[in-house]
XYZ file of C-alpha atoms in Angstrom:
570
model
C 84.982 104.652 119.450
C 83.807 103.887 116.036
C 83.878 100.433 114.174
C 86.771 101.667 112.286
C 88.439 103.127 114.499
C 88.351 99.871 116.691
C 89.436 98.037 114.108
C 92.886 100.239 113.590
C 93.256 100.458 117.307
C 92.902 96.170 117.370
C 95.125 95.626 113.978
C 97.991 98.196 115.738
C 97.919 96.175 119.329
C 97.782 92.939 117.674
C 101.668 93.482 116.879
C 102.949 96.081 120.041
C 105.590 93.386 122.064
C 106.043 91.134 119.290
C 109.189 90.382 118.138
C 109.530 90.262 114.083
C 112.222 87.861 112.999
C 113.779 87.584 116.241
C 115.749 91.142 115.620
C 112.777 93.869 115.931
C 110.799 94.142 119.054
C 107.428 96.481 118.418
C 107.211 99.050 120.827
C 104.420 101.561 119.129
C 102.280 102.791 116.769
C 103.703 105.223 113.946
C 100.687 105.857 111.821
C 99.446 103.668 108.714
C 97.021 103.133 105.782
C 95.052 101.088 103.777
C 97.924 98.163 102.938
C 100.717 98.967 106.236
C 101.623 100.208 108.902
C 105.167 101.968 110.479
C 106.049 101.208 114.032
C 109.022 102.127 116.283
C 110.817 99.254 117.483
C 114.181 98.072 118.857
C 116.924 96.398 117.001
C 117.777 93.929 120.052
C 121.276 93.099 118.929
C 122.268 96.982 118.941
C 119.556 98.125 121.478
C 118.878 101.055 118.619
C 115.900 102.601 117.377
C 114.395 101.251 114.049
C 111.533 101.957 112.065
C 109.570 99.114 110.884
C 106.240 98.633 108.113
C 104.344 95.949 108.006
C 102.257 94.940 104.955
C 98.638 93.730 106.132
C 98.267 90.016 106.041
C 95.507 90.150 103.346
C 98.999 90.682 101.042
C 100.259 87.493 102.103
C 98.516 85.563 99.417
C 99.498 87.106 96.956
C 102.597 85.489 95.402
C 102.892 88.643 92.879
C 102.436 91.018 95.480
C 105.334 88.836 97.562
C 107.896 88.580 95.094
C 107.578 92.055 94.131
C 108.022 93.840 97.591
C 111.213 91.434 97.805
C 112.787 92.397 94.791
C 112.030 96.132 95.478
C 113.541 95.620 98.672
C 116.402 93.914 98.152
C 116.902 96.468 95.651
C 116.678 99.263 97.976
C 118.719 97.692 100.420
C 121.625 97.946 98.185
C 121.642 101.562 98.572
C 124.090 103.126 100.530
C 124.691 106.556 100.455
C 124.476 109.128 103.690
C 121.431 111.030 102.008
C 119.427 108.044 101.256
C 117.381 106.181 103.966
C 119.163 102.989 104.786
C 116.630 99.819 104.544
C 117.808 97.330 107.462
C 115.644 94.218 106.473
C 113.291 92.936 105.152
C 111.197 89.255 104.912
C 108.266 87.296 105.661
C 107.227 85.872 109.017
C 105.980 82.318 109.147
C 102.317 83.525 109.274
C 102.836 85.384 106.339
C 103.393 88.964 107.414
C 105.587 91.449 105.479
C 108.073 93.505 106.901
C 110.579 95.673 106.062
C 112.791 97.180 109.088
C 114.715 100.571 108.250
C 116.831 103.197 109.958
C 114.470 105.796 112.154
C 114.543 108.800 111.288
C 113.882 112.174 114.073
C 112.581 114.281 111.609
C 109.504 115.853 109.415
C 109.556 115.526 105.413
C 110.096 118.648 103.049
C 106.424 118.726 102.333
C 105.709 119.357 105.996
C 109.098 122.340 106.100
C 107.318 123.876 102.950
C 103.988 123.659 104.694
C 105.141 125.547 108.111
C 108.466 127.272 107.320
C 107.701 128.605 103.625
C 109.280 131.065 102.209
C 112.681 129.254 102.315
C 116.167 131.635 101.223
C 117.152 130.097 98.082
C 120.298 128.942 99.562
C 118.349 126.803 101.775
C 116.244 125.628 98.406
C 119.095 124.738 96.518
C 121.011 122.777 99.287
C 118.341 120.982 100.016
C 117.695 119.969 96.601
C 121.572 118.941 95.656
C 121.184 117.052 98.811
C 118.382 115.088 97.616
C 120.146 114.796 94.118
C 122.842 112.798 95.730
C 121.218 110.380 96.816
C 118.717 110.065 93.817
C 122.632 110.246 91.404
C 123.755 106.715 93.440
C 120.264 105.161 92.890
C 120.767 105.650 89.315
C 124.049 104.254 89.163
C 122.539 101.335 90.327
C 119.718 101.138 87.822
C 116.886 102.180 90.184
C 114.329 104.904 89.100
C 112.233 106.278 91.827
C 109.484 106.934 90.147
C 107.374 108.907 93.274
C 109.966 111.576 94.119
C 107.983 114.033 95.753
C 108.126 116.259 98.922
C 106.866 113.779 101.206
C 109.414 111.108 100.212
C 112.027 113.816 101.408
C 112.657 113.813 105.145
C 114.556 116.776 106.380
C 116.417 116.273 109.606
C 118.209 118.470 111.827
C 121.823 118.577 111.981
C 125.587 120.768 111.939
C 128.222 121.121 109.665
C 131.876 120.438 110.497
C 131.591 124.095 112.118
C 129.344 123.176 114.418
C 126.385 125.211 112.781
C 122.780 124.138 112.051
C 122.077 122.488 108.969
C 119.262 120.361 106.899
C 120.356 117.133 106.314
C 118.585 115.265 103.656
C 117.324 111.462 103.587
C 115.574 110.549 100.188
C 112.970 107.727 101.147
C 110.813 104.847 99.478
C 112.714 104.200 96.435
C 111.247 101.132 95.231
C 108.814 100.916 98.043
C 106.014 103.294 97.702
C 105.127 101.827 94.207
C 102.769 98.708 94.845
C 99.402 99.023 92.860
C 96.441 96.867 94.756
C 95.796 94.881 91.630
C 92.151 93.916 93.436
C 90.461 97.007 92.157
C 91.350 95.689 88.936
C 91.204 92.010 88.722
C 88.182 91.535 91.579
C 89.021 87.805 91.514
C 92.944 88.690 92.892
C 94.484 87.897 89.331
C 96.355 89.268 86.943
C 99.795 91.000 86.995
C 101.093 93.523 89.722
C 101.575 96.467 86.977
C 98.853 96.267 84.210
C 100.014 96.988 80.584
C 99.122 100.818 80.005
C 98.504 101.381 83.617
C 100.898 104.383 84.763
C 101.570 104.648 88.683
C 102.923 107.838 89.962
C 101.949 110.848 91.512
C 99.770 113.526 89.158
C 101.583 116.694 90.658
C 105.433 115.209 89.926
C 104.518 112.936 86.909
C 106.701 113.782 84.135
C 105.377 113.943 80.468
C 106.791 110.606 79.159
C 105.247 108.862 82.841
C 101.751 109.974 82.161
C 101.895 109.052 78.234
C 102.767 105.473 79.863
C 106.668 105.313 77.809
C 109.371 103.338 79.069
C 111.404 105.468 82.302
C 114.788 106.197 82.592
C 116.804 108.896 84.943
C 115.751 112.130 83.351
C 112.043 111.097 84.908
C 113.352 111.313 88.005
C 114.738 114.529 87.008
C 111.934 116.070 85.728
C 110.221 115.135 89.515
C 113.327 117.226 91.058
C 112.797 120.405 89.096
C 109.013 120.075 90.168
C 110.068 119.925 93.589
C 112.623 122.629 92.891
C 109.372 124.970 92.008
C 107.615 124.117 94.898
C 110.655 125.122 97.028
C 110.561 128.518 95.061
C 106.916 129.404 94.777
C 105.137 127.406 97.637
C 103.063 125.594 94.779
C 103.249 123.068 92.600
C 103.202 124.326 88.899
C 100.300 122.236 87.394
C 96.688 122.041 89.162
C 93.322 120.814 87.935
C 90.182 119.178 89.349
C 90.710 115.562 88.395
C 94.097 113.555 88.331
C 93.564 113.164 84.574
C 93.629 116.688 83.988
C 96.886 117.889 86.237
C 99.039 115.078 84.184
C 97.879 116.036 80.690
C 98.972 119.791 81.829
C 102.559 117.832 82.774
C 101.878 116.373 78.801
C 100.758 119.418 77.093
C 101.663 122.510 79.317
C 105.049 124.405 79.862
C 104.566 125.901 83.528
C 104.491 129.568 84.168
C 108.290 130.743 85.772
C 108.374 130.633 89.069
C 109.601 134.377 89.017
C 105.873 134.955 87.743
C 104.426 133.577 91.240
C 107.719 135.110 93.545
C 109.457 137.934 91.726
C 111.766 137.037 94.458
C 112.834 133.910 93.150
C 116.464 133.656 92.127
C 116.455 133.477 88.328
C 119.424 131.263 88.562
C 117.267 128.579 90.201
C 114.883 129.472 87.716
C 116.395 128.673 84.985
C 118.022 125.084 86.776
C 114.055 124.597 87.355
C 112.960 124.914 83.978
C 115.374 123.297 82.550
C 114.653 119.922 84.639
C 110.929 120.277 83.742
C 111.628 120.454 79.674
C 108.821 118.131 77.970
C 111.485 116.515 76.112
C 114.152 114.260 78.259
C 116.937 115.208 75.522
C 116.584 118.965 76.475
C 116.633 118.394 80.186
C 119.416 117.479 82.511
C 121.035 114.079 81.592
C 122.017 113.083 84.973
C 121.450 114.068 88.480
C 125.187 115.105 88.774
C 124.912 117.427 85.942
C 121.914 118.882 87.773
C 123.886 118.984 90.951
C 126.891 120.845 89.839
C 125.028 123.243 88.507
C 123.187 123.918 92.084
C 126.274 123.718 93.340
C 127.534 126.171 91.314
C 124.905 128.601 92.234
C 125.660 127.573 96.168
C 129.356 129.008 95.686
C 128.703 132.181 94.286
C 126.423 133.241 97.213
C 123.934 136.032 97.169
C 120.884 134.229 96.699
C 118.011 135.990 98.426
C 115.236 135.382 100.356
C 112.176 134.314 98.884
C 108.953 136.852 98.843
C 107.126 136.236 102.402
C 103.685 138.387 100.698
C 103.125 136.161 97.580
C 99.208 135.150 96.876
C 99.387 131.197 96.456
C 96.810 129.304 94.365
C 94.698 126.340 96.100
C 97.508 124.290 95.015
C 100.060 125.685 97.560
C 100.966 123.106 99.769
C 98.473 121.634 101.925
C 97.417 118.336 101.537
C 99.955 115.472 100.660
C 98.879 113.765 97.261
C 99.016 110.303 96.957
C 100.462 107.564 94.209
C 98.096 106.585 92.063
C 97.666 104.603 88.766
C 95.783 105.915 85.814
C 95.345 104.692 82.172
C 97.424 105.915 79.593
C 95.609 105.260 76.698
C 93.436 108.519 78.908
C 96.289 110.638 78.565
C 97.317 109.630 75.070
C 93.624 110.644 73.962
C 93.070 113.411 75.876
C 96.375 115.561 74.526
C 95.616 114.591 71.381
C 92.703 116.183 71.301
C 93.422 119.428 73.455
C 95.758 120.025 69.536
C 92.063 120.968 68.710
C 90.602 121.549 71.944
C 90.447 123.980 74.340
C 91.459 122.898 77.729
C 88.625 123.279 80.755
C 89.593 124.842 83.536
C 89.469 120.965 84.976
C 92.549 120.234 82.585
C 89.769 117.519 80.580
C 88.742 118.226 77.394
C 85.902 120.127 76.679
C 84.415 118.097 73.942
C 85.054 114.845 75.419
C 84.716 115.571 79.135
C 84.306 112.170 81.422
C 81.676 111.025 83.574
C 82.997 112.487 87.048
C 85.015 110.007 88.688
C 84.294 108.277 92.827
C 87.633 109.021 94.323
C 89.248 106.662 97.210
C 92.493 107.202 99.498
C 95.163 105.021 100.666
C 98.845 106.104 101.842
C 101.934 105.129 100.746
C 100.488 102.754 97.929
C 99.861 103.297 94.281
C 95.838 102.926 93.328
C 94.360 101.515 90.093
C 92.292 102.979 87.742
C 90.482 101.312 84.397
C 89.196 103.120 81.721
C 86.780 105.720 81.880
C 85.122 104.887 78.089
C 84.079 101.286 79.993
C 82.148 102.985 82.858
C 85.269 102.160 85.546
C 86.043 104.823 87.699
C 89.385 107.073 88.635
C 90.844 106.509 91.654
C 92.503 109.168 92.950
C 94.049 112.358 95.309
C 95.361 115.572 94.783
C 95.959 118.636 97.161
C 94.843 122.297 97.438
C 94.702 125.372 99.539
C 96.285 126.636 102.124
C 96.524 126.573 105.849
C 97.439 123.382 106.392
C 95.892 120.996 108.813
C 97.771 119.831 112.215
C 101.246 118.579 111.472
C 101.149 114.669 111.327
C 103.395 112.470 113.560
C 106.626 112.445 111.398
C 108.963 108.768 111.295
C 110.757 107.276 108.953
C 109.491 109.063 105.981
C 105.785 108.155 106.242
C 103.693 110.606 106.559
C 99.952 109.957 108.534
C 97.027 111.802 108.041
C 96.478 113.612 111.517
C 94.226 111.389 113.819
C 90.292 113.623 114.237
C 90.660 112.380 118.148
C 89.933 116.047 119.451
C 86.881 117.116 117.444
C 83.528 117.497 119.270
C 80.473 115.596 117.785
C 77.744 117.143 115.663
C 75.420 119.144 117.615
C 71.720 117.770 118.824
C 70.475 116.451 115.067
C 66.891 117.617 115.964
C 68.523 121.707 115.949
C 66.422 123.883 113.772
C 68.538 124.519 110.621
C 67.496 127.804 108.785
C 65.910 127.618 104.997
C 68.249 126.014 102.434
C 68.520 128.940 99.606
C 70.937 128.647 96.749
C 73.371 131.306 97.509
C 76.423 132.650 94.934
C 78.403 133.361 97.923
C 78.289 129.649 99.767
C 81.009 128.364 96.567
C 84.723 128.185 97.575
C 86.071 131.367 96.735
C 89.274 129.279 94.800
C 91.883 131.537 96.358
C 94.101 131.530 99.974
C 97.000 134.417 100.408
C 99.357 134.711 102.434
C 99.604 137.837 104.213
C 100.242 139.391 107.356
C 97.613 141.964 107.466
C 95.220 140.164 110.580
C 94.639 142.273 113.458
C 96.009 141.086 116.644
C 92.287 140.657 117.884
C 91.596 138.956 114.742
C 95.058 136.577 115.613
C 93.424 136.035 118.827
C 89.872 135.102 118.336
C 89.573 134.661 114.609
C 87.069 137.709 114.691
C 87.415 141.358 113.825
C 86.067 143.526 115.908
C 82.241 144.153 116.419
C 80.954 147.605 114.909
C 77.241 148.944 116.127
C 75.509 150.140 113.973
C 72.660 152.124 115.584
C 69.182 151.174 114.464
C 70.501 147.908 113.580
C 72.232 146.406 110.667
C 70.602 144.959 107.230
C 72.023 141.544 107.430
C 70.488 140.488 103.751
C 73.836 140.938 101.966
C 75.691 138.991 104.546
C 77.668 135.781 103.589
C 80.065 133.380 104.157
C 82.270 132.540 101.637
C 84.851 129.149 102.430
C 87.067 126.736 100.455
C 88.788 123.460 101.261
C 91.554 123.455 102.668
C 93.112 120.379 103.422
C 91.410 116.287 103.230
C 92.655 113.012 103.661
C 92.283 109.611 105.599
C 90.293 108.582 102.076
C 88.223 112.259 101.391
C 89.729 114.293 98.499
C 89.062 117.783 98.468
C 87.087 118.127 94.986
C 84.858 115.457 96.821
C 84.402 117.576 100.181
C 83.645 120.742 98.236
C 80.908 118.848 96.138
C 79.395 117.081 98.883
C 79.259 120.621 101.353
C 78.200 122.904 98.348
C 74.944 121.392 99.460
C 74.812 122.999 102.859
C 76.653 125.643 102.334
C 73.550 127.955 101.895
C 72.527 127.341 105.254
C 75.753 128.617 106.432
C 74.907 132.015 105.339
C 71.593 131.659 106.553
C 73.089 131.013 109.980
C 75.294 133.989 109.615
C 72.391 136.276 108.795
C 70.555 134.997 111.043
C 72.574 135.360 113.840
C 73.313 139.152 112.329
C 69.377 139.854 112.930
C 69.724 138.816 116.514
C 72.888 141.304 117.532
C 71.716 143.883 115.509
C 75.764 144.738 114.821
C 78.176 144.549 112.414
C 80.598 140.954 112.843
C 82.992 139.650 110.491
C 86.069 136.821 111.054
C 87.456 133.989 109.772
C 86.944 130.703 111.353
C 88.027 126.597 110.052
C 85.581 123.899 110.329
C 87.051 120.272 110.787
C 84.819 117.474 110.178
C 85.318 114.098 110.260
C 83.234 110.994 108.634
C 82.640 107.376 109.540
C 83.539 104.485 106.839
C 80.505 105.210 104.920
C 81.609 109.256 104.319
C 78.969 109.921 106.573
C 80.017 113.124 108.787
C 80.100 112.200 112.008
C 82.194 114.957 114.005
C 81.787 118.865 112.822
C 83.868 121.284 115.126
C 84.252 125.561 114.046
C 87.443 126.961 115.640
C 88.090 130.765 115.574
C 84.734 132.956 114.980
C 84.472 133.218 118.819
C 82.340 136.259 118.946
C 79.673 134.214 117.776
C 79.141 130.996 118.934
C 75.957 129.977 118.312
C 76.541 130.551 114.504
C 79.407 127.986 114.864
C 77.381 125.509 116.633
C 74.800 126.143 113.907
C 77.187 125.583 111.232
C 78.405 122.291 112.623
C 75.091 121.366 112.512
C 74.898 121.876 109.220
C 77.663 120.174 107.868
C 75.863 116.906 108.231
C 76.816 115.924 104.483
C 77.904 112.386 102.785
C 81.476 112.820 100.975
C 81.544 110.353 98.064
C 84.283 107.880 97.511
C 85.335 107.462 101.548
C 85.488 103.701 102.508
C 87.635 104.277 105.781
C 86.907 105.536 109.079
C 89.700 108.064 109.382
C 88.390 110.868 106.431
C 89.005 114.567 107.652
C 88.563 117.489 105.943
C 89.379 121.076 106.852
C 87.084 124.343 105.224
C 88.162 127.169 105.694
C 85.527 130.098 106.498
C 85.140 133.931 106.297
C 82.148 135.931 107.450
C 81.824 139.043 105.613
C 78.577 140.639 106.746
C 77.748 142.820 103.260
């Protein structure tokens, strides 16, 4: 087991059996990141399942940090509504460990339904959505903005109407939780104030316009977050997508989306126009509240005769994936950057194209908020975003945290001292930018991730041959942009493994295969493992080998990234 590996293993067991304020008793590990951790435990007094996170004790010291996770939770507490996730408890134990102790929740979050069960009916969408309005309508009433509504603070459980038949039912998590900023990336010396003046904190792919400009919230943010997640219901995507974080919330700034009819010509144009509508740059010309909103899904409910979405629609590298992350970014970036692209044409990035930034280091952490300082002083962006589809391996699912899945089944890199072929520079080793989703494989191809072998007589002229691949999911700290960079390197000797193993079977092979790789804390990779592509192993093994990269801006142990790959032998 690796050193960091140990170390989350020893920080996990250090609480399993204790009891936290005499109420919780830790029975196991839930999954966790850089600042917590969520464990199952049992509420003695009831003998019920709860869930519990627990703050690492480096927070302890931190009187700003303190006082703001108990006014947050107190705040939360207060909520009480049956599509809201109830908060149980909260405090500090004597040796300074957080905790707050909620209800436990048997389900998976909507980003992991959209991931495996997309294309929904739109009945489904827009229940689940005036579902999730509820709650988000008696948060408001209490003054509470969420400010991070996205898919994965949406956990979708299993349940049955008063007619006994199956049903979603909806629990809206985190509000006021998921927002702490590690101030340390920002004030190195531990000072300064939790939320920085200018510093927004949000997610990129759900910001609204007014959020990323850094302007005072109110409801209709919240609102504009909901018709995002509306979209992604519809379309399988989120609506804005660029390479940096920077550049996907100026698009939320400067950009009206395309209608989601223009991805699914399926889409009801009902829910359409309830989508757009909630995603209006202006907060004047959107909804005003989440029960005006609501009624009008409602509405849409009680007529009936909304259709099934389109199963055979091409999604973008944005389609659901790879779960983004919170993250803080400078306004002052934003405010600069859209008032330029007035002038400017946009880059494909979503930057500026006469002002484009140094490229930013990128670092993970789940469930909290990260800092960024301003690019003009040399700081750097800290940040995540998603793309592509498949998804990787469902992660466990618990009280509305979702954990990168665990790399505990890949095989380590092959003998280092393996004879790579030549590195050439090859157009074809790039990520081809695209995923569809179709249902044109062969059942061979289903099977072993190959299409079938064609001879070709005197042999076959593998010089054309190539392998073309794109990320597909990353996490535990990698970012996709990062993984592509960092394997763009090697992926020339991909193809040359693919040729040459063409040469040696004189035939004609083609498939699709996924490599996993995971890194150490360094971004080192340390485990490389090609499933599918079975017809020819000892490309795969020679591909693993060559996946020995370094992925910038990893500091954990638990980075994972998953490429997808497609052999196409002219």
């Amino acid at each position: 087991m690796d050193e960091p590996a140990s170390r989350s293993a020893d920080r996990a067991n250090a609480v399993l059996g204790r009891t936290i304020a005499g109420k919780f008793l830790i029975e196991s590990y839930l999954g966790g990141g850089a600042m917590g951790a969520v464990y199952k435990a049992r509420q003695l007094a009831l003998d019920k399942d709860v869930a519990v996170k627990l703050m690492h004790g480096e927070h302890a010291g931190d009187a700003t940090f303190v006082a703001r996770f108990q006014r947050e939770a107190k705040a939360a507490s207060k909520l009480d509504h049956p599509n809201s996730m109830r908060v149980i408890d909260f405090g500090v134990e004597p040796d300074g460990l957080l905790y707050i102790a909620m209800e436990y929740l048997d389900g998976r979050d909507l980003f992991a339904l959209i991931r495996k069960e997309w294309p929904l009916s739109g009945a489904r969408v827009a229940d689940i959505v005036s579902q999730a309005l509820a709650a988000v309508a008696v948060a408001h009433d209490t003054g509470i903005v969420h400010r991070d509504l996205k898919p994965e603070n949406i956990m979708i459980l299993r349940g049955t109407d008063d007619e006994g038949r199956p049903r979603d039912i909806v629990k809206v998590c985190d509000f006021g939780i998921a927002k702490f900023t590690d101030q340390r990336d920002a004030h190195p010396t531990g000072g300064g104030k939790l939320t920085t003046q200018g510093i927004v904190v949000g997610t990129p792919e759900y910001m609204s316009p007014e959020q990323g400009k850094g302007e005072s919230l109110d409801a209709r943010s919240d609102l504009y977050a909901m018709g995002v997640i509306l979209y992604q219901l519809m379309t399988g995507r989120v609506p804005f997508d660029a390479e940096t974080a920077l550049g996907i919330v100026l698009k939320h700034v400067t950009e009206d989306p395309p209608p989601p009819r223009t991805l699914n010509p399926l889409a009801d144009e009902r829910l359409q126009a309830i989508c757009l509508k909630a995603m209006k740059k202006k907060r004047e010309e959107r909804y005003q509240s989440a029960r005006e909103m609501r009624a009008e899904l409602r509405a849409v409910l009680g007529t009936g005769g909304l259709p099934a979405q389109a199963a055979t629609v091409e999604l973008a590298p944005s389609s659901a994936a790879l779960a983004p992350t919170a993250l803080a970014i400078d306004s002052a970036q934003i405010a600069a950057a859209a008032s330029k692209a007035t002038s400017s044409k946009l880059t494909p990035a979503g930057t500026v194209a006469a002002a484009e930034p140094d490229e930013p280091s990128r670092s993970r952490t789940l469930a909290v908020a990260l800092m960024a300082l301003t690019l003009g002083a040399g700081a750097v962006v800290l940040w995540t975003m998603r793309a592509g589809a498949p998804p990787p391996p469902p992660a466990p699912e618990a009280a509305g945290l979702v954990v990168p899945p665990a790399p505990t089944t890949l095989e380590p890199l092959t003998d280092p001292t393996a004879e790579l072929p030549p590195l050439e520079p090859s157009p074809h080793g790039k990520p081809t930018g695209t995923a569809t989703a179709t249902a044109s494989a062969t059942a061979t191809e289903a099977a072993t991730g190959t299409a079938p072998a064609t001879a070709s007589g005197g042999g076959f002229d593998a010089s054309h041959a190539h392998v073309d691949w794109s990320v597909t999911g990353a996490g535990g700290g990698a970012t996709v942009g990062a993984v592509q960079r960092a394997l763009s390197r090697r992926a020339g000797s991909w193809t040359q493994c693919y040729r040459s193993g063409l040469e040696r079977r004189a035939e004609r092979i083609e498939g699709r295969g996924t490599l996993r790789i995971t890194t150490d804390e360094g971004g080192n990779v340390v485990g490389a493992r090609v499933s599918g592509f079975d017809a020819m192993p000892g490309v795969k093994s020679c591909i693993a080998t060559g996946s020995r990269v370094k992925i910038d801006g990893v500091d954990t142990g638990d980075a994972w990234a998953d490429v997808q790959l497609l052999f196409r032998p002219e």
